[in-house]
Coordinates of N, CA, C and O in Angstrom, one line a residue:
M178 N 15.8 -5.7 -3.2 CA 14.9 -6.2 -4.2 C 15.0 -5.4 -5.5 O 14.8 -4.2 -5.5
L179 N 15.4 -6.1 -6.5 CA 15.7 -5.4 -7.8 C 14.5 -4.7 -8.4 O 14.6 -3.7 -9.0
F180 N 13.3 -5.3 -8.3 CA 12.1 -4.7 -8.9 C 11.8 -3.4 -8.2 O 11.2 -2.5 -8.8
A181 N 12.2 -3.2 -7.0 CA 12.0 -2.0 -6.3 C 13.1 -1.0 -6.5 O 12.9 0.2 -6.4
K182 N 14.3 -1.5 -6.9 CA 15.4 -0.7 -7.0 C 15.6 -0.1 -8.5 O 16.0 1.0 -8.7
Y183 N 15.1 -0.9 -9.4 CA 15.2 -0.5 -10.8 C 13.9 -0.5 -11.5 O 12.9 -1.1 -11.0
N184 N 13.8 0.1 -12.7 CA 12.6 0.0 -13.5 C 12.4 -1.4 -13.9 O 13.4 -2.2 -14.1
Y185 N 11.2 -1.9 -14.0 CA 10.8 -3.2 -14.3 C 11.6 -3.7 -15.6 O 12.2 -4.8 -15.6
S186 N 11.6 -2.8 -16.6 CA 12.2 -3.2 -17.9 C 13.7 -3.3 -17.8 O 14.3 -4.0 -18.6
E187 N 14.3 -2.7 -16.7 CA 15.8 -2.8 -16.6 C 16.2 -4.1 -15.9 O 17.4 -4.4 -15.9
V188 N 15.3 -4.8 -15.2 CA 15.6 -6.0 -14.5 C 15.5 -7.2 -15.4 O 14.6 -7.3 -16.2
N189 N 16.5 -8.1 -15.3 CA 16.4 -9.3 -16.1 C 16.8 -10.5 -15.2 O 17.2 -10.3 -14.0
I190 N 16.5 -11.7 -15.6 CA 16.7 -12.9 -14.8 C 18.1 -13.0 -14.4 O 18.4 -13.4 -13.2
R191 N 19.1 -12.7 -15.2 CA 20.5 -12.8 -14.8 C 20.8 -11.9 -13.6 O 21.5 -12.3 -12.7
M192 N 20.3 -10.7 -13.6 CA 20.5 -9.8 -12.5 C 19.9 -10.4 -11.2 O 20.5 -10.3 -10.2
I193 N 18.7 -10.9 -11.3 CA 18.0 -11.5 -10.2 C 18.8 -12.7 -9.7 O 19.0 -12.8 -8.4
A194 N 19.3 -13.5 -10.6 CA 20.0 -14.7 -10.2 C 21.3 -14.3 -9.5 O 21.7 -14.8 -8.4
R195 N 22.0 -13.3 -10.0 CA 23.3 -12.8 -9.4 C 23.0 -12.3 -8.0 O 23.7 -12.6 -7.1
E196 N 21.9 -11.5 -7.9 CA 21.6 -10.9 -6.6 C 21.3 -12.0 -5.5 O 21.6 -11.9 -4.4
A197 N 20.6 -13.1 -6.0 CA 20.2 -14.2 -5.1 C 21.3 -15.2 -4.9 O 21.2 -16.0 -4.0
G198 N 22.4 -15.1 -5.7 CA 23.5 -16.0 -5.6 C 23.2 -17.4 -6.1 O 23.6 -18.4 -5.6
I199 N 22.3 -17.4 -7.2 CA 21.9 -18.7 -7.8 C 22.0 -18.5 -9.3 O 22.3 -17.5 -9.8
T200 N 21.8 -19.6 -10.0 CA 21.8 -19.5 -11.5 C 20.5 -19.1 -12.1 O 19.4 -19.3 -11.4
S201 N 20.5 -18.6 -13.3 CA 19.3 -18.3 -14.0 C 18.4 -19.5 -14.1 O 17.2 -19.4 -14.0
A202 N 19.0 -20.6 -14.4 CA 18.3 -21.9 -14.6 C 17.5 -22.2 -13.3 O 16.4 -22.7 -13.3
A203 N 18.1 -22.0 -12.1 CA 17.4 -22.2 -10.9 C 16.2 -21.4 -10.7 O 15.1 -21.9 -10.2
I204 N 16.2 -20.2 -11.2 CA 15.0 -19.3 -11.2 C 14.0 -19.9 -12.1 O 12.8 -20.0 -11.7
Y205 N 14.4 -20.3 -13.3 CA 13.4 -20.8 -14.2 C 12.8 -22.2 -13.8 O 11.8 -22.6 -14.3
N206 N 13.5 -22.8 -12.8 CA 12.9 -24.1 -12.3 C 11.7 -23.8 -11.4 O 10.8 -24.6 -11.2
H207 N 11.6 -22.5 -10.9 CA 10.5 -22.1 -10.0 C 9.5 -21.1 -10.7 O 8.3 -21.1 -10.3
Y208 N 10.0 -20.4 -11.6 CA 9.1 -19.3 -12.3 C 9.3 -19.5 -13.8 O 10.4 -19.6 -14.3
E209 N 8.2 -19.4 -14.5 CA 8.3 -19.5 -16.0 C 8.9 -18.3 -16.7 O 9.3 -18.3 -17.8
S210 N 8.8 -17.1 -16.0 CA 9.3 -15.9 -16.6 C 9.6 -14.8 -15.5 O 9.2 -15.0 -14.4
K211 N 10.2 -13.7 -16.0 CA 10.4 -12.6 -15.1 C 9.1 -12.0 -14.6 O 8.9 -11.7 -13.4
D212 N 8.1 -12.0 -15.5 CA 6.8 -11.5 -15.1 C 6.1 -12.3 -14.0 O 5.5 -11.8 -13.1
E213 N 6.3 -13.6 -14.2 CA 5.7 -14.5 -13.1 C 6.4 -14.3 -11.8 O 5.7 -14.3 -10.7
L214 N 7.7 -14.1 -11.8 CA 8.4 -13.9 -10.6 C 8.0 -12.5 -10.0 O 7.8 -12.4 -8.8
F215 N 7.8 -11.5 -10.8 CA 7.3 -10.2 -10.4 C 5.9 -10.4 -9.7 O 5.7 -9.9 -8.6
K216 N 5.0 -11.1 -10.4 CA 3.7 -11.2 -9.8 C 3.7 -11.9 -8.5 O 3.1 -11.5 -7.5
Q217 N 4.5 -13.0 -8.3 CA 4.6 -13.7 -7.1 C 5.3 -12.8 -6.0 O 4.9 -12.9 -4.8
T218 N 6.2 -12.0 -6.4 CA 6.9 -11.1 -5.4 C 5.9 -10.1 -4.9 O 5.7 -9.9 -3.7
V219 N 5.1 -9.5 -5.8 CA 4.1 -8.5 -5.4 C 3.0 -9.2 -4.6 O 2.6 -8.6 -3.5
L220 N 2.5 -10.4 -5.0 CA 1.5 -11.0 -4.2 C 2.0 -11.4 -2.8 O 1.2 -11.3 -1.8
R221 N 3.2 -11.8 -2.7 CA 3.8 -12.1 -1.3 C 3.7 -10.8 -0.5 O 3.3 -10.8 0.7
M222 N 4.1 -9.7 -1.0 CA 4.1 -8.4 -0.3 C 2.6 -8.0 0.0 O 2.3 -7.5 1.1
M223 N 1.7 -8.2 -0.9 CA 0.3 -7.8 -0.7 C -0.3 -8.7 0.4 O -1.1 -8.3 1.2
N224 N 0.1 -10.0 0.4 CA -0.4 -10.9 1.4 C 0.1 -10.5 2.8 O -0.6 -10.6 3.8
N225 N 1.4 -10.0 2.9 CA 1.9 -9.5 4.2 C 1.1 -8.3 4.6 O 0.7 -8.2 5.8
T226 N 0.8 -7.4 3.7 CA -0.1 -6.3 4.0 C -1.5 -6.7 4.5 O -2.0 -6.2 5.5
R227 N -2.0 -7.7 3.7 CA -3.4 -8.2 4.1 C -3.3 -8.8 5.5 O -4.3 -8.6 6.3
S228 N -2.3 -9.5 5.9 CA -2.1 -10.1 7.2 C -2.1 -9.0 8.3 O -2.8 -9.1 9.3
M229 N -1.3 -8.0 8.0 CA -1.2 -6.9 9.0 C -2.6 -6.2 9.1 O -3.0 -5.9 10.3
L230 N -3.2 -5.9 8.0 CA -4.6 -5.3 8.1 C -5.6 -6.1 8.8 O -6.4 -5.6 9.6
S231 N -5.5 -7.4 8.5 CA -6.5 -8.3 9.2 C -6.3 -8.4 10.7 O -7.2 -8.3 11.5
Q232 N -5.0 -8.4 11.1 CA -4.7 -8.4 12.5 C -5.2 -7.1 13.2 O -5.9 -7.1 14.2
V233 N -4.9 -5.9 12.6 CA -5.4 -4.7 13.1 C -6.9 -4.6 13.2 O -7.5 -4.2 14.2
M234 N -7.6 -5.0 12.1 CA -9.0 -4.9 12.1 C -9.6 -5.9 13.1 O -10.7 -5.6 13.7
G235 N -9.0 -7.0 13.3 CA -9.5 -8.0 14.3 C -9.4 -7.6 15.7 O -10.0 -8.1 16.6
E236 N -8.5 -6.6 16.0 CA -8.3 -6.1 17.4 C -9.5 -5.3 17.9 O -9.6 -5.1 19.1
G237 N -10.3 -4.8 17.0 CA -11.4 -4.0 17.4 C -11.0 -2.6 17.8 O -9.9 -2.2 17.5
G238 N -11.9 -1.9 18.4 CA -11.5 -0.5 18.8 C -12.1 0.5 17.8 O -12.7 0.1 16.8
H239 N -11.9 1.7 18.1 CA -12.4 2.8 17.3 C -11.7 2.9 16.0 O -10.5 2.5 15.9
W240 N -12.4 3.3 14.9 CA -11.7 3.3 13.6 C -10.5 4.2 13.6 O -9.5 3.8 12.9
K241 N -10.4 5.3 14.3 CA -9.2 6.1 14.3 C -8.0 5.4 14.9 O -6.9 5.5 14.4
E242 N -8.2 4.6 16.0 CA -7.2 3.9 16.6 C -6.6 2.8 15.6 O -5.4 2.6 15.5
R243 N -7.5 2.1 14.9 CA -7.1 1.1 13.9 C -6.4 1.8 12.8 O -5.4 1.3 12.3
F244 N -6.9 3.0 12.3 CA -6.2 3.7 11.3 C -4.8 4.0 11.6 O -3.9 3.9 10.9
E245 N -4.6 4.5 12.9 CA -3.2 4.8 13.3 C -2.4 3.6 13.3 O -1.2 3.7 12.9
K246 N -2.9 2.5 13.7 CA -2.1 1.2 13.7 C -1.8 0.8 12.3 O -0.7 0.3 12.1
I247 N -2.7 1.0 11.4 CA -2.4 0.7 10.0 C -1.3 1.6 9.5 O -0.4 1.1 8.8
L248 N -1.4 2.9 9.8 CA -0.3 3.8 9.3 C 1.0 3.4 9.9 O 2.0 3.4 9.2
F249 N 1.0 3.0 11.1 CA 2.3 2.5 11.8 C 2.8 1.3 11.0 O 4.0 1.2 10.7
G250 N 1.9 0.3 10.7 CA 2.3 -0.9 10.0 C 2.8 -0.6 8.6 O 3.9 -1.2 8.2
L251 N 2.2 0.3 7.9 CA 2.7 0.7 6.6 C 4.0 1.4 6.7 O 4.9 1.1 5.8
G252 N 4.2 2.2 7.7 CA 5.5 2.9 7.9 C 6.6 1.8 8.2 O 7.7 2.0 7.6
E253 N 6.3 0.8 9.0 CA 7.3 -0.2 9.2 C 7.6 -1.0 8.0 O 8.8 -1.4 7.7
D254 N 6.6 -1.2 7.1 CA 6.8 -1.9 5.8 C 7.8 -1.1 5.0 O 8.7 -1.6 4.4
L255 N 7.6 0.2 4.9 CA 8.4 1.1 4.1 C 9.8 1.1 4.7 O 10.8 1.2 3.9
K256 N 10.0 1.1 6.0 CA 11.3 1.1 6.6 C 12.1 -0.2 6.3 O 13.2 -0.2 6.0
S257 N 11.3 -1.3 6.3 CA 12.0 -2.6 6.1 C 12.2 -2.9 4.6 O 13.0 -3.8 4.3
S258 N 11.5 -2.3 3.7 CA 11.6 -2.6 2.3 C 11.8 -1.3 1.5 O 10.9 -0.8 0.8
P259 N 13.0 -0.6 1.6 CA 13.2 0.6 0.8 C 12.9 0.3 -0.7 O 13.3 -0.7 -1.2
G260 N 12.3 1.3 -1.3 CA 12.0 1.1 -2.7 C 10.7 0.5 -3.0 O 10.3 0.4 -4.2
I261 N 10.0 0.1 -2.0 CA 8.7 -0.6 -2.2 C 7.7 0.3 -2.9 O 6.8 -0.2 -3.6
Q262 N 7.8 1.6 -2.7 CA 6.9 2.5 -3.4 C 7.0 2.5 -4.9 O 6.0 2.7 -5.6
I263 N 8.2 2.2 -5.4 CA 8.4 2.1 -6.8 C 7.7 0.8 -7.3 O 7.0 0.8 -8.4
L264 N 7.9 -0.2 -6.6 CA 7.2 -1.5 -6.9 C 5.7 -1.3 -6.9 O 5.0 -1.8 -7.8
S265 N 5.2 -0.6 -5.9 CA 3.7 -0.3 -5.9 C 3.3 0.4 -7.1 O 2.2 0.1 -7.7
S266 N 4.0 1.4 -7.6 CA 3.6 2.2 -8.8 C 3.6 1.3 -10.0 O 2.7 1.3 -10.8
T267 N 4.7 0.5 -10.1 CA 4.8 -0.4 -11.3 C 3.6 -1.4 -11.3 O 3.0 -1.7 -12.3
T268 N 3.2 -1.9 -10.1 CA 2.1 -2.8 -10.0 C 0.8 -2.2 -10.4 O 0.0 -2.8 -11.1
Q269 N 0.6 -0.9 -10.0 CA -0.7 -0.2 -10.4 C -0.8 -0.1 -11.9 O -1.8 -0.3 -12.5
I270 N 0.3 0.3 -12.5 CA 0.4 0.4 -14.0 C 0.1 -0.9 -14.6 O -0.7 -1.0 -15.6
K271 N 0.7 -2.0 -14.2 CA 0.5 -3.3 -14.8 C -0.9 -3.8 -14.6 O -1.5 -4.3 -15.6
M272 N -1.5 -3.6 -13.5 CA -2.9 -4.0 -13.2 C -3.9 -3.2 -14.1 O -4.8 -3.7 -14.6
A273 N -3.6 -1.9 -14.3 CA -4.5 -1.1 -15.2 C -4.3 -1.5 -16.7 O -5.3 -1.5 -17.4
R274 N -3.1 -1.8 -17.1 CA -2.9 -2.1 -18.5 C -3.3 -3.5 -18.9 O -3.7 -3.7 -20.1
D275 N -3.3 -4.4 -18.0 CA -3.6 -5.8 -18.4 C -4.3 -6.5 -17.2 O -3.8 -7.3 -16.5
P276 N -5.6 -6.0 -17.0 CA -6.3 -6.5 -15.8 C -6.5 -8.0 -15.7 O -6.4 -8.6 -14.6
E277 N -6.6 -8.7 -16.8 CA -6.8 -10.2 -16.8 C -5.5 -10.9 -16.4 O -5.6 -11.8 -15.5
K278 N -4.4 -10.4 -16.9 CA -3.1 -11.0 -16.6 C -2.8 -10.9 -15.1 O -2.2 -11.7 -14.5
Y279 N -3.2 -9.8 -14.5 CA -2.8 -9.4 -13.1 C -4.1 -9.5 -12.2 O -4.2 -8.8 -11.2
E280 N -5.0 -10.4 -12.6 CA -6.2 -10.6 -11.8 C -6.0 -10.9 -10.3 O -6.6 -10.4 -9.4
A281 N -5.0 -11.8 -10.0 CA -4.7 -12.1 -8.6 C -4.3 -10.9 -7.8 O -4.7 -10.7 -6.7
M282 N -3.5 -10.0 -8.4 CA -3.1 -8.8 -7.7 C -4.3 -7.8 -7.6 O -4.4 -7.2 -6.6
R283 N -5.2 -7.8 -8.6 CA -6.4 -6.9 -8.5 C -7.3 -7.4 -7.4 O -7.8 -6.6 -6.7
E284 N -7.4 -8.7 -7.3 CA -8.2 -9.3 -6.2 C -7.6 -9.0 -4.8 O -8.4 -8.6 -3.9
A285 N -6.3 -9.1 -4.7 CA -5.7 -8.7 -3.4 C -5.9 -7.2 -3.1 O -6.2 -6.8 -2.0
R286 N -5.8 -6.4 -4.2 CA -6.0 -4.9 -4.0 C -7.4 -4.7 -3.5 O -7.7 -3.8 -2.7
T287 N -8.4 -5.4 -4.1 CA -9.8 -5.2 -3.7 C -10.0 -5.6 -2.2 O -10.7 -4.9 -1.5
E288 N -9.3 -6.7 -1.8 CA -9.4 -7.1 -0.3 C -8.8 -6.0 0.6 O -9.3 -5.7 1.6
I289 N -7.7 -5.5 0.1 CA -7.0 -4.4 0.9 C -7.9 -3.2 1.0 O -8.1 -2.6 2.0
G290 N -8.5 -2.9 -0.2 CA -9.4 -1.7 -0.3 C -10.6 -1.8 0.6 O -11.1 -0.8 1.2
Q291 N -11.1 -3.1 0.8 CA -12.2 -3.3 1.7 C -12.0 -2.8 3.1 O -12.8 -2.3 3.8
V292 N -10.7 -3.0 3.6 CA -10.4 -2.5 4.9 C -10.6 -1.0 5.0 O -11.2 -0.5 6.0
F293 N -10.1 -0.3 4.0 CA -10.2 1.2 4.0 C -11.7 1.6 3.9 O -12.1 2.6 4.5
R294 N -12.4 0.9 3.1 CA -13.9 1.2 3.0 C -14.6 1.0 4.3 O -15.5 1.7 4.7
T295 N -14.2 -0.1 5.0 CA -14.8 -0.4 6.3 C -14.5 0.8 7.3 O -15.3 1.2 8.0
L296 N -13.2 1.3 7.3 CA -12.8 2.4 8.2 C -13.7 3.6 7.8 O -14.2 4.3 8.7
V297 N -13.8 3.9 6.5 CA -14.6 5.1 6.1 C -16.1 4.9 6.5 O -16.7 5.8 7.1
Q298 N -16.6 3.7 6.4 CA -18.0 3.5 6.8 C -18.2 3.7 8.3 O -19.1 4.3 8.8
E299 N -17.2 3.2 9.1 CA -17.3 3.4 10.5 C -17.1 4.9 10.9 O -17.7 5.4 11.8
A300 N -16.3 5.7 10.1 CA -16.2 7.1 10.3 C -17.5 7.8 10.0 O -17.9 8.7 10.7
V301 N -18.2 7.4 9.0 CA -19.6 7.9 8.6 C -20.5 7.5 9.8 O -21.3 8.4 10.3
D302 N -20.5 6.3 10.2 CA -21.5 5.8 11.2 C -21.2 6.6 12.6 O -22.2 6.8 13.3
S303 N -20.0 7.0 12.8 CA -19.7 7.7 14.1 C -19.9 9.2 14.0 O -19.8 9.9 15.0
G304 N -20.3 9.6 12.8 CA -20.5 11.1 12.6 C -19.2 11.9 12.3 O -19.3 13.1 12.2
D305 N -18.1 11.2 12.1 CA -16.8 11.9 11.8 C -16.7 12.2 10.4 O -16.0 13.1 10.0
L306 N -17.5 11.6 9.5 CA -17.6 12.0 8.1 C -19.1 12.1 7.8 O -19.9 11.4 8.4
P307 N -19.4 13.0 6.8 CA -20.9 13.2 6.5 C -21.5 11.9 5.9 O -20.9 11.1 5.3
E308 N -22.8 11.8 6.2 CA -23.6 10.7 5.6 C -23.5 10.6 4.1 O -23.7 9.6 3.6
S309 N -23.3 11.7 3.5 CA -23.3 11.8 2.0 C -22.0 11.2 1.4 O -21.9 11.1 0.2
T310 N -21.1 10.8 2.3 CA -19.8 10.3 1.8 C -20.0 9.0 1.0 O -20.7 8.1 1.4
R311 N -19.4 9.0 -0.2 CA -19.4 7.8 -1.0 C -18.4 6.9 -0.5 O -17.2 7.1 -0.8
V312 N -18.8 5.9 0.3 CA -17.8 5.0 1.0 C -16.8 4.4 0.1 O -15.6 4.3 0.4
E313 N -17.3 3.8 -1.0 CA -16.4 3.1 -1.9 C -15.3 4.0 -2.4 O -14.1 3.6 -2.5
I314 N -15.7 5.2 -2.9 CA -14.7 6.1 -3.4 C -13.8 6.7 -2.3 O -12.6 6.7 -2.5
A315 N -14.4 7.1 -1.2 CA -13.6 7.6 -0.1 C -12.6 6.5 0.4 O -11.5 6.8 0.8
G316 N -13.1 5.3 0.5 CA -12.2 4.2 1.0 C -11.0 4.0 0.0 O -9.9 3.8 0.5
D317 N -11.3 4.0 -1.3 CA -10.2 3.8 -2.3 C -9.2 5.0 -2.2 O -8.0 4.9 -2.4
L318 N -9.8 6.2 -2.0 CA -8.9 7.4 -1.9 C -8.0 7.3 -0.6 O -6.8 7.6 -0.7
L319 N -8.6 6.9 0.5 CA -7.8 6.7 1.7 C -6.7 5.7 1.5 O -5.6 5.9 1.9
M320 N -7.1 4.6 0.8 CA -6.0 3.6 0.5 C -4.9 4.2 -0.4 O -3.8 4.0 -0.1
A321 N -5.3 4.9 -1.4 CA -4.4 5.5 -2.3 C -3.5 6.5 -1.6 O -2.3 6.6 -1.8
F322 N -4.1 7.3 -0.7 CA -3.3 8.3 0.1 C -2.3 7.6 0.9 O -1.1 7.9 1.0
C323 N -2.7 6.5 1.6 CA -1.8 5.8 2.5 C -0.7 5.2 1.7 O 0.5 5.3 2.1
F324 N -0.9 4.5 0.6 CA 0.1 3.8 -0.1 C 0.9 4.7 -1.0 O 2.1 4.8 -1.0
N325 N 0.2 5.5 -1.8 CA 0.9 6.3 -2.9 C 1.5 7.6 -2.3 O 2.6 8.0 -2.7
A326 N 0.7 8.3 -1.5 CA 1.2 9.6 -1.0 C 2.4 9.4 -0.1 O 3.5 10.0 -0.2
I327 N 2.3 8.4 0.8 CA 3.5 8.2 1.7 C 4.6 7.7 0.9 O 5.8 8.1 1.1
G328 N 4.3 6.8 -0.1 CA 5.4 6.3 -0.9 C 6.1 7.3 -1.8 O 7.3 7.4 -1.9
A329 N 5.3 8.3 -2.3 CA 5.9 9.3 -3.1 C 6.8 10.2 -2.3 O 7.9 10.6 -2.7
V330 N 6.4 10.6 -1.1 CA 7.2 11.4 -0.2 C 8.5 10.7 0.2 O 9.5 11.3 0.2
T331 N 8.4 9.4 0.4 CA 9.6 8.7 0.8 C 10.6 8.6 -0.3 O 11.8 8.4 -0.1
L332 N 10.2 8.8 -1.6 CA 11.1 8.8 -2.7 C 12.1 10.0 -2.5 O 13.2 10.0 -2.9
H333 N 11.5 11.1 -2.0 CA 12.3 12.4 -1.9 C 13.0 12.5 -0.5 O 14.0 13.2 -0.4
W334 N 12.3 12.0 0.5 CA 12.9 12.0 1.9 C 13.2 10.5 2.2 O 12.5 9.9 3.1
N335 N 14.2 10.0 1.5 CA 14.3 8.5 1.6 C 15.2 8.0 2.7 O 15.5 6.8 2.7
S336 N 15.7 8.8 3.6 CA 16.4 8.3 4.7 C 15.5 7.6 5.7 O 14.4 8.1 5.9
Q337 N 15.9 6.5 6.3 CA 15.1 5.8 7.3 C 14.8 6.8 8.5 O 13.8 6.6 9.1
D338 N 15.6 7.8 8.7 CA 15.4 8.7 9.8 C 14.1 9.5 9.6 O 13.6 10.0 10.6
Y339 N 13.7 9.7 8.4 CA 12.5 10.5 8.1 C 11.2 9.7 8.2 O 10.1 10.3 8.2
M340 N 11.2 8.4 8.2 CA 10.0 7.5 8.0 C 9.0 7.8 9.1 O 7.8 8.0 8.8
D341 N 9.4 7.8 10.3 CA 8.4 8.1 11.4 C 7.8 9.5 11.2 O 6.6 9.6 11.4
S342 N 8.6 10.5 10.8 CA 8.0 11.8 10.6 C 7.0 11.9 9.5 O 6.0 12.6 9.5
I343 N 7.3 11.1 8.4 CA 6.4 11.1 7.3 C 5.1 10.5 7.7 O 4.0 11.0 7.4
V344 N 5.1 9.3 8.4 CA 3.9 8.7 8.8 C 3.1 9.6 9.8 O 1.9 9.7 9.6
E345 N 3.8 10.2 10.7 CA 3.2 11.1 11.7 C 2.5 12.3 11.0 O 1.4 12.7 11.3
S346 N 3.2 12.9 10.0 CA 2.7 14.0 9.3 C 1.5 13.6 8.5 O 0.5 14.3 8.5
F347 N 1.5 12.4 7.9 CA 0.4 12.0 7.1 C -0.8 11.8 8.1 O -1.9 12.2 7.8
K348 N -0.6 11.1 9.2 CA -1.7 10.9 10.2 C -2.3 12.3 10.6 O -3.5 12.4 10.6
N349 N -1.4 13.2 10.9 CA -1.9 14.6 11.3 C -2.7 15.2 10.2 O -3.8 15.8 10.4
F350 N -2.2 15.1 9.0 CA -2.9 15.6 7.8 C -4.3 15.0 7.6 O -5.3 15.7 7.4
T351 N -4.4 13.7 7.8 CA -5.7 13.1 7.6 C -6.7 13.4 8.7 O -7.9 13.4 8.5
Q352 N -6.2 13.9 9.8 CA -7.0 14.2 10.9 C -7.6 15.7 10.8 O -8.5 16.0 11.5
L353 N -7.0 16.5 10.0 CA -7.3 17.9 9.8 C -8.8 18.1 9.5 O -9.5 18.8 10.2
G354 N -9.3 17.4 8.5 CA -10.7 17.5 8.2 C -11.7 17.0 9.3 O -12.7 17.6 9.5
L355 N -11.3 16.0 10.0 CA -12.1 15.5 11.1 C -12.1 16.5 12.3 O -13.2 16.8 12.9
A356 N -11.0 17.1 12.6 CA -11.0 18.1 13.6 C -11.8 19.3 13.3 O -12.5 19.9 14.1
E357 N -11.7 19.7 12.0 CA -12.5 20.9 11.5 C -14.0 20.6 11.6 O -14.8 21.4 12.0
K358 N -14.4 19.3 11.3 CA -15.8 18.9 11.4 C -16.3 18.9 12.8 O -17.3 19.4 13.1
R359 N -15.4 18.4 13.7 CA -15.8 18.5 15.2 C -15.9 19.9 15.7 O -16.8 20.2 16.4
D360 N -15.0 20.8 15.2 CA -15.1 22.2 15.6 C -16.4 22.8 15.2 O -17.1 23.6 15.9
R361 N -16.8 22.5 13.9 CA -18.1 23.1 13.4 C -19.3 22.5 14.2 O -20.2 23.2 14.4
K362 N -19.2 21.2 14.6 CA -20.3 20.6 15.3 C -20.5 21.3 16.7 O -21.5 21.6 17.2
S363 N -19.3 21.6 17.4 CA -19.4 22.2 18.7 C -19.9 23.6 18.7 O -20.4 24.1 19.7
V364 N -19.7 24.3 17.6 CA -20.2 25.7 17.4 C -21.7 25.7 17.2 O -22.4 26.6 17.7
S365 N -22.2 24.7 16.6 CA -23.6 24.6 16.2 C -24.5 24.5 17.4 O -24.3 24.0 18.4

């Protein structure tokens, strides 16, 4: 995917057409501009993520088990779509700079964020996080950690061989605070 391989400004319709093995005119028959093609590409990826999250959340179980499944799913996405982290960063910038133009992506991000806020709320309800936790903020931070932190590390450790270790390390890292909280509770 060229949007993930190159800077957005470096990609043009001719490059996309060449990569797809079609003419530029064929692309313009379906998309009015490079920007529209970008938005539809990102929305398709976000919809895939929402489907995975919906499936995991629908399975029920403890929030930690679902969080592990989500991390596994995100790791699989990164394995199957190298460069997706660059696309994610570009998307964040575009949504921040022109929220109205990218409203559909912002809405998809909000839906994805709700899953992470739900996990945080369940962690608070189970006593794994303090009651004073600002669920909205903590949920968005957890989502950002999952997408941006893992994505940033994969830029530097970009071999597919490292992907499972990256996701496992991230999972272990996120559990540190919870283990520390449990240890403090057992001492009390």
